[in-house]
Amino acid sequence: VYTETVVHSAPEAFAGEAPYQLAIVALDAGGRVTARILGERAAIGDRVDFVEFRNRTPCFRRIP
């Protein structure tokens, strides 16, 4: 996780899901992607695994 934030005041389409975590994830293959973090909150420097796409948004989960 390169950086992260928690969205408390979400756009109308996602209001029912707030609060939720967004992060910029640095990929092992290079580059970065903006993604949702599911489950336990991730911190800067944590490693994450790809889980699925939700509404064309990549979702990752923190690796314990």
mmCIF file of N, CA, C and O in Angstrom:
data_model
loop_
_atom_site.group_PDB
_atom_site.id
_atom_site.type_symbol
_atom_site.label_atom_id
_atom_site.label_comp_id
_atom_site.label_asym_id
_atom_site.label_seq_id
_atom_site.Cartn_x
_atom_site.Cartn_y
_atom_site.Cartn_z
ATOM 1 N N VAL A 1 0.856 -1.172 0.000
ATOM 2 C CA VAL A 1 0.000 0.000 0.000
ATOM 3 C C VAL A 1 0.897 1.227 0.000
ATOM 4 O O VAL A 1 1.703 1.426 0.913
ATOM 5 N N TYR A 2 0.761 2.014 -1.052
ATOM 6 C CA TYR A 2 1.551 3.228 -1.192
ATOM 7 C C TYR A 2 0.974 4.346 -0.321
ATOM 8 O O TYR A 2 1.704 5.068 0.354
ATOM 9 N N THR A 3 -0.346 4.503 -0.361
ATOM 10 C CA THR A 3 -1.048 5.459 0.493
ATOM 11 C C THR A 3 -2.493 5.004 0.616
ATOM 12 O O THR A 3 -2.958 4.180 -0.174
ATOM 13 N N GLU A 4 -3.203 5.521 1.612
ATOM 14 C CA GLU A 4 -4.574 5.082 1.830
ATOM 15 C C GLU A 4 -5.397 6.177 2.498
ATOM 16 O O GLU A 4 -4.849 7.119 3.055
ATOM 17 N N THR A 5 -6.709 6.019 2.412
ATOM 18 C CA THR A 5 -7.638 6.922 3.086
ATOM 19 C C THR A 5 -8.940 6.182 3.340
ATOM 20 O O THR A 5 -9.225 5.176 2.693
ATOM 21 N N VAL A 6 -9.719 6.671 4.285
ATOM 22 C CA VAL A 6 -11.037 6.112 4.548
ATOM 23 C C VAL A 6 -12.079 7.136 4.120
ATOM 24 O O VAL A 6 -12.009 8.301 4.520
ATOM 25 N N VAL A 7 -13.016 6.696 3.298
ATOM 26 C CA VAL A 7 -14.077 7.564 2.783
ATOM 27 C C VAL A 7 -15.275 7.464 3.721
ATOM 28 O O VAL A 7 -15.850 6.388 3.889
ATOM 29 N N HIS A 8 -15.613 8.581 4.354
ATOM 30 C CA HIS A 8 -16.768 8.629 5.253
ATOM 31 C C HIS A 8 -17.965 9.282 4.572
ATOM 32 O O HIS A 8 -19.101 8.941 4.855
ATOM 33 N N SER A 9 -17.702 10.242 3.712
ATOM 34 C CA SER A 9 -18.750 10.948 2.981
ATOM 35 C C SER A 9 -18.640 10.545 1.508
ATOM 36 O O SER A 9 -17.949 11.186 0.723
ATOM 37 N N ALA A 10 -19.329 9.469 1.164
ATOM 38 C CA ALA A 10 -19.193 8.860 -0.168
ATOM 39 C C ALA A 10 -20.145 9.488 -1.169
ATOM 40 O O ALA A 10 -21.179 10.045 -0.795
ATOM 41 N N PRO A 11 -19.828 9.361 -2.463
ATOM 42 C CA PRO A 11 -20.777 9.776 -3.490
ATOM 43 C C PRO A 11 -22.073 8.975 -3.335
ATOM 44 O O PRO A 11 -22.071 7.871 -2.781
ATOM 45 N N GLU A 12 -23.153 9.510 -3.844
ATOM 46 C CA GLU A 12 -24.471 8.896 -3.677
ATOM 47 C C GLU A 12 -24.491 7.412 -4.060
ATOM 48 O O GLU A 12 -25.099 6.593 -3.374
ATOM 49 N N ALA A 13 -23.816 7.049 -5.133
ATOM 50 C CA ALA A 13 -23.815 5.661 -5.598
ATOM 51 C C ALA A 13 -23.181 4.697 -4.596
ATOM 52 O O ALA A 13 -23.463 3.500 -4.615
ATOM 53 N N PHE A 14 -22.325 5.209 -3.708
ATOM 54 C CA PHE A 14 -21.617 4.357 -2.747
ATOM 55 C C PHE A 14 -21.949 4.712 -1.298
ATOM 56 O O PHE A 14 -21.314 4.200 -0.377
ATOM 57 N N ALA A 15 -22.934 5.564 -1.087
ATOM 58 C CA ALA A 15 -23.255 6.041 0.267
ATOM 59 C C ALA A 15 -23.572 4.904 1.221
ATOM 60 O O ALA A 15 -23.207 4.957 2.401
ATOM 61 N N GLY A 16 -24.215 3.860 0.745
ATOM 62 C CA GLY A 16 -24.558 2.731 1.602
ATOM 63 C C GLY A 16 -23.368 1.895 2.026
ATOM 64 O O GLY A 16 -23.487 1.071 2.934
ATOM 65 N N GLU A 17 -22.222 2.085 1.394
ATOM 66 C CA GLU A 17 -21.025 1.310 1.714
ATOM 67 C C GLU A 17 -20.060 2.061 2.632
ATOM 68 O O GLU A 17 -19.076 1.490 3.097
ATOM 69 N N ALA A 18 -20.299 3.334 2.885
ATOM 70 C CA ALA A 18 -19.390 4.137 3.710
ATOM 71 C C ALA A 18 -19.509 3.722 5.173
ATOM 72 O O ALA A 18 -20.583 3.338 5.615
ATOM 73 N N PRO A 19 -18.446 3.792 5.944
ATOM 74 C CA PRO A 19 -17.089 4.160 5.518
ATOM 75 C C PRO A 19 -16.392 2.978 4.836
ATOM 76 O O PRO A 19 -16.637 1.829 5.170
ATOM 77 N N TYR A 20 -15.537 3.297 3.863
ATOM 78 C CA TYR A 20 -14.748 2.272 3.194
ATOM 79 C C TYR A 20 -13.367 2.822 2.903
ATOM 80 O O TYR A 20 -13.148 4.026 2.853
ATOM 81 N N GLN A 21 -12.423 1.917 2.735
ATOM 82 C CA GLN A 21 -11.029 2.309 2.537
ATOM 83 C C GLN A 21 -10.660 2.266 1.064
ATOM 84 O O GLN A 21 -10.960 1.302 0.358
ATOM 85 N N LEU A 22 -10.003 3.324 0.618
ATOM 86 C CA LEU A 22 -9.398 3.392 -0.711
ATOM 87 C C LEU A 22 -7.890 3.457 -0.528
ATOM 88 O O LEU A 22 -7.402 4.015 0.456
ATOM 89 N N ALA A 23 -7.171 2.890 -1.481
ATOM 90 C CA ALA A 23 -5.712 2.926 -1.395
ATOM 91 C C ALA A 23 -5.125 3.010 -2.796
ATOM 92 O O ALA A 23 -5.756 2.612 -3.771
ATOM 93 N N ILE A 24 -3.927 3.519 -2.853
ATOM 94 C CA ILE A 24 -3.124 3.398 -4.063
ATOM 95 C C ILE A 24 -2.162 2.257 -3.775
ATOM 96 O O ILE A 24 -1.393 2.305 -2.808
ATOM 97 N N VAL A 25 -2.261 1.221 -4.596
ATOM 98 C CA VAL A 25 -1.481 0.003 -4.402
ATOM 99 C C VAL A 25 -0.362 -0.030 -5.434
ATOM 100 O O VAL A 25 -0.620 0.089 -6.635
ATOM 101 N N ALA A 26 0.856 -0.187 -4.965
ATOM 102 C CA ALA A 26 2.006 -0.346 -5.851
ATOM 103 C C ALA A 26 2.064 -1.814 -6.266
ATOM 104 O O ALA A 26 2.128 -2.702 -5.412
ATOM 105 N N LEU A 27 2.018 -2.070 -7.561
ATOM 106 C CA LEU A 27 1.991 -3.441 -8.071
ATOM 107 C C LEU A 27 3.399 -4.013 -8.177
ATOM 108 O O LEU A 27 4.348 -3.295 -8.498
ATOM 109 N N ASP A 28 3.527 -5.318 -7.912
ATOM 110 C CA ASP A 28 4.836 -5.984 -8.034
ATOM 111 C C ASP A 28 5.384 -5.866 -9.448
ATOM 112 O O ASP A 28 6.596 -5.775 -9.641
ATOM 113 N N ALA A 29 4.492 -5.855 -10.442
ATOM 114 C CA ALA A 29 4.909 -5.777 -11.841
ATOM 115 C C ALA A 29 5.255 -4.347 -12.261
ATOM 116 O O ALA A 29 5.667 -4.113 -13.393
ATOM 117 N N GLY A 30 5.069 -3.399 -11.353
ATOM 118 C CA GLY A 30 5.327 -1.997 -11.655
ATOM 119 C C GLY A 30 4.034 -1.233 -11.806
ATOM 120 O O GLY A 30 2.995 -1.807 -12.114
ATOM 121 N N GLY A 31 4.091 0.034 -11.575
ATOM 122 C CA GLY A 31 2.911 0.875 -11.660
ATOM 123 C C GLY A 31 2.100 0.850 -10.373
ATOM 124 O O GLY A 31 2.427 0.142 -9.417
ATOM 125 N N ARG A 32 1.052 1.645 -10.376
ATOM 126 C CA ARG A 32 0.176 1.763 -9.215
ATOM 127 C C ARG A 32 -1.264 1.779 -9.685
ATOM 128 O O ARG A 32 -1.564 2.198 -10.801
ATOM 129 N N VAL A 33 -2.171 1.344 -8.810
ATOM 130 C CA VAL A 33 -3.591 1.322 -9.127
ATOM 131 C C VAL A 33 -4.374 1.803 -7.904
ATOM 132 O O VAL A 33 -3.997 1.521 -6.767
ATOM 133 N N THR A 34 -5.426 2.578 -8.163
ATOM 134 C CA THR A 34 -6.324 2.979 -7.090
ATOM 135 C C THR A 34 -7.318 1.850 -6.884
ATOM 136 O O THR A 34 -7.906 1.343 -7.841
ATOM 137 N N ALA A 35 -7.516 1.450 -5.630
ATOM 138 C CA ALA A 35 -8.326 0.268 -5.346
ATOM 139 C C ALA A 35 -9.038 0.398 -4.009
ATOM 140 O O ALA A 35 -8.682 1.234 -3.181
ATOM 141 N N ARG A 36 -10.051 -0.452 -3.835
ATOM 142 C CA ARG A 36 -10.716 -0.587 -2.537
ATOM 143 C C ARG A 36 -9.974 -1.636 -1.728
ATOM 144 O O ARG A 36 -9.443 -2.600 -2.276
ATOM 145 N N ILE A 37 -9.969 -1.462 -0.411
ATOM 146 C CA ILE A 37 -9.423 -2.454 0.504
ATOM 147 C C ILE A 37 -10.604 -3.070 1.231
ATOM 148 O O ILE A 37 -11.407 -2.355 1.854
ATOM 149 N N LEU A 38 -10.723 -4.385 1.161
ATOM 150 C CA LEU A 38 -11.820 -5.099 1.808
ATOM 151 C C LEU A 38 -11.348 -5.690 3.130
ATOM 152 O O LEU A 38 -10.185 -6.023 3.294
ATOM 153 N N GLY A 39 -12.275 -5.843 4.060
ATOM 154 C CA GLY A 39 -11.942 -6.487 5.329
ATOM 155 C C GLY A 39 -11.125 -5.593 6.223
ATOM 156 O O GLY A 39 -11.344 -4.381 6.300
ATOM 157 N N GLU A 40 -10.138 -6.193 6.883
ATOM 158 C CA GLU A 40 -9.298 -5.473 7.840
ATOM 159 C C GLU A 40 -8.571 -4.322 7.167
ATOM 160 O O GLU A 40 -8.042 -4.454 6.071
ATOM 161 N N ARG A 41 -8.545 -3.187 7.840
ATOM 162 C CA ARG A 41 -7.916 -1.989 7.290
ATOM 163 C C ARG A 41 -6.421 -2.201 7.048
ATOM 164 O O ARG A 41 -5.727 -2.797 7.864
ATOM 165 N N ALA A 42 -5.929 -1.719 5.928
ATOM 166 C CA ALA A 42 -4.516 -1.801 5.570
ATOM 167 C C ALA A 42 -3.843 -0.467 5.876
ATOM 168 O O ALA A 42 -4.473 0.586 5.824
ATOM 169 N N ALA A 43 -2.570 -0.528 6.182
ATOM 170 C CA ALA A 43 -1.782 0.669 6.468
ATOM 171 C C ALA A 43 -0.724 0.836 5.378
ATOM 172 O O ALA A 43 -0.408 -0.105 4.641
ATOM 173 N N ILE A 44 -0.163 2.025 5.289
ATOM 174 C CA ILE A 44 0.914 2.288 4.340
ATOM 175 C C ILE A 44 2.038 1.288 4.605
ATOM 176 O O ILE A 44 2.440 1.081 5.752
ATOM 177 N N GLY A 45 2.505 0.637 3.536
ATOM 178 C CA GLY A 45 3.563 -0.353 3.649
ATOM 179 C C GLY A 45 3.064 -1.781 3.731
ATOM 180 O O GLY A 45 3.833 -2.715 3.524
ATOM 181 N N ASP A 46 1.773 -1.984 4.047
ATOM 182 C CA ASP A 46 1.220 -3.341 4.096
ATOM 183 C C ASP A 46 1.191 -3.956 2.709
ATOM 184 O O ASP A 46 1.043 -3.269 1.712
ATOM 185 N N ARG A 47 1.301 -5.282 2.664
ATOM 186 C CA ARG A 47 1.143 -6.019 1.409
ATOM 187 C C ARG A 47 -0.308 -6.458 1.310
ATOM 188 O O ARG A 47 -0.940 -6.771 2.321
ATOM 189 N N VAL A 48 -0.823 -6.465 0.088
ATOM 190 C CA VAL A 48 -2.210 -6.840 -0.158
ATOM 191 C C VAL A 48 -2.283 -7.811 -1.330
ATOM 192 O O VAL A 48 -1.373 -7.868 -2.153
ATOM 193 N N ASP A 49 -3.379 -8.585 -1.371
ATOM 194 C CA ASP A 49 -3.644 -9.512 -2.472
ATOM 195 C C ASP A 49 -4.886 -9.048 -3.209
ATOM 196 O O ASP A 49 -5.861 -8.603 -2.578
ATOM 197 N N PHE A 50 -4.882 -9.219 -4.535
ATOM 198 C CA PHE A 50 -6.068 -8.922 -5.327
ATOM 199 C C PHE A 50 -7.155 -9.939 -4.991
ATOM 200 O O PHE A 50 -6.894 -11.132 -4.891
ATOM 201 N N VAL A 51 -8.413 -9.453 -4.833
ATOM 202 C CA VAL A 51 -9.547 -10.327 -4.515
ATOM 203 C C VAL A 51 -10.490 -10.427 -5.702
ATOM 204 O O VAL A 51 -10.810 -11.516 -6.164
ATOM 205 N N GLU A 52 -10.960 -9.267 -6.196
ATOM 206 C CA GLU A 52 -11.954 -9.262 -7.270
ATOM 207 C C GLU A 52 -12.143 -7.842 -7.797
ATOM 208 O O GLU A 52 -11.629 -6.900 -7.214
ATOM 209 N N PHE A 53 -12.893 -7.728 -8.877
ATOM 210 C CA PHE A 53 -13.351 -6.437 -9.362
ATOM 211 C C PHE A 53 -14.790 -6.266 -8.887
ATOM 212 O O PHE A 53 -15.586 -7.191 -9.005
ATOM 213 N N ARG A 54 -15.130 -5.095 -8.368
ATOM 214 C CA ARG A 54 -16.501 -4.739 -8.018
ATOM 215 C C ARG A 54 -16.830 -3.455 -8.767
ATOM 216 O O ARG A 54 -16.179 -2.438 -8.544
ATOM 217 N N ASN A 55 -17.808 -3.536 -9.657
ATOM 218 C CA ASN A 55 -18.163 -2.375 -10.474
ATOM 219 C C ASN A 55 -16.938 -1.795 -11.165
ATOM 220 O O ASN A 55 -16.702 -0.589 -11.145
ATOM 221 N N ARG A 56 -16.120 -2.659 -11.739
ATOM 222 C CA ARG A 56 -14.901 -2.302 -12.467
ATOM 223 C C ARG A 56 -13.817 -1.687 -11.583
ATOM 224 O O ARG A 56 -12.860 -1.101 -12.080
ATOM 225 N N THR A 57 -13.954 -1.810 -10.253
ATOM 226 C CA THR A 57 -12.962 -1.298 -9.324
ATOM 227 C C THR A 57 -12.188 -2.476 -8.726
ATOM 228 O O THR A 57 -12.808 -3.393 -8.193
ATOM 229 N N PRO A 58 -10.856 -2.477 -8.818
ATOM 230 C CA PRO A 58 -10.104 -3.573 -8.221
ATOM 231 C C PRO A 58 -10.197 -3.526 -6.696
ATOM 232 O O PRO A 58 -10.140 -2.455 -6.083
ATOM 233 N N CYS A 59 -10.368 -4.693 -6.099
ATOM 234 C CA CYS A 59 -10.472 -4.807 -4.648
ATOM 235 C C CYS A 59 -9.359 -5.734 -4.141
ATOM 236 O O CYS A 59 -9.130 -6.799 -4.706
ATOM 237 N N PHE A 60 -8.713 -5.295 -3.089
ATOM 238 C CA PHE A 60 -7.614 -6.035 -2.484
ATOM 239 C C PHE A 60 -7.933 -6.309 -1.027
ATOM 240 O O PHE A 60 -8.797 -5.653 -0.429
ATOM 241 N N ARG A 61 -7.229 -7.281 -0.444
ATOM 242 C CA ARG A 61 -7.356 -7.607 0.968
ATOM 243 C C ARG A 61 -5.953 -7.623 1.579
ATOM 244 O O ARG A 61 -5.009 -8.123 0.969
ATOM 245 N N ARG A 62 -5.840 -7.090 2.792
ATOM 246 C CA ARG A 62 -4.565 -7.050 3.503
ATOM 247 C C ARG A 62 -4.065 -8.459 3.770
ATOM 248 O O ARG A 62 -4.827 -9.339 4.149
ATOM 249 N N ILE A 63 -2.760 -8.695 3.561
ATOM 250 C CA ILE A 63 -2.140 -9.969 3.893
ATOM 251 C C ILE A 63 -1.723 -9.893 5.366
ATOM 252 O O ILE A 63 -0.954 -8.997 5.737
ATOM 253 N N PRO A 64 -2.244 -10.804 6.199
ATOM 254 C CA PRO A 64 -1.887 -10.758 7.649
ATOM 255 C C PRO A 64 -0.411 -10.988 7.898
ATOM 256 O O PRO A 64 0.279 -11.586 7.157
#
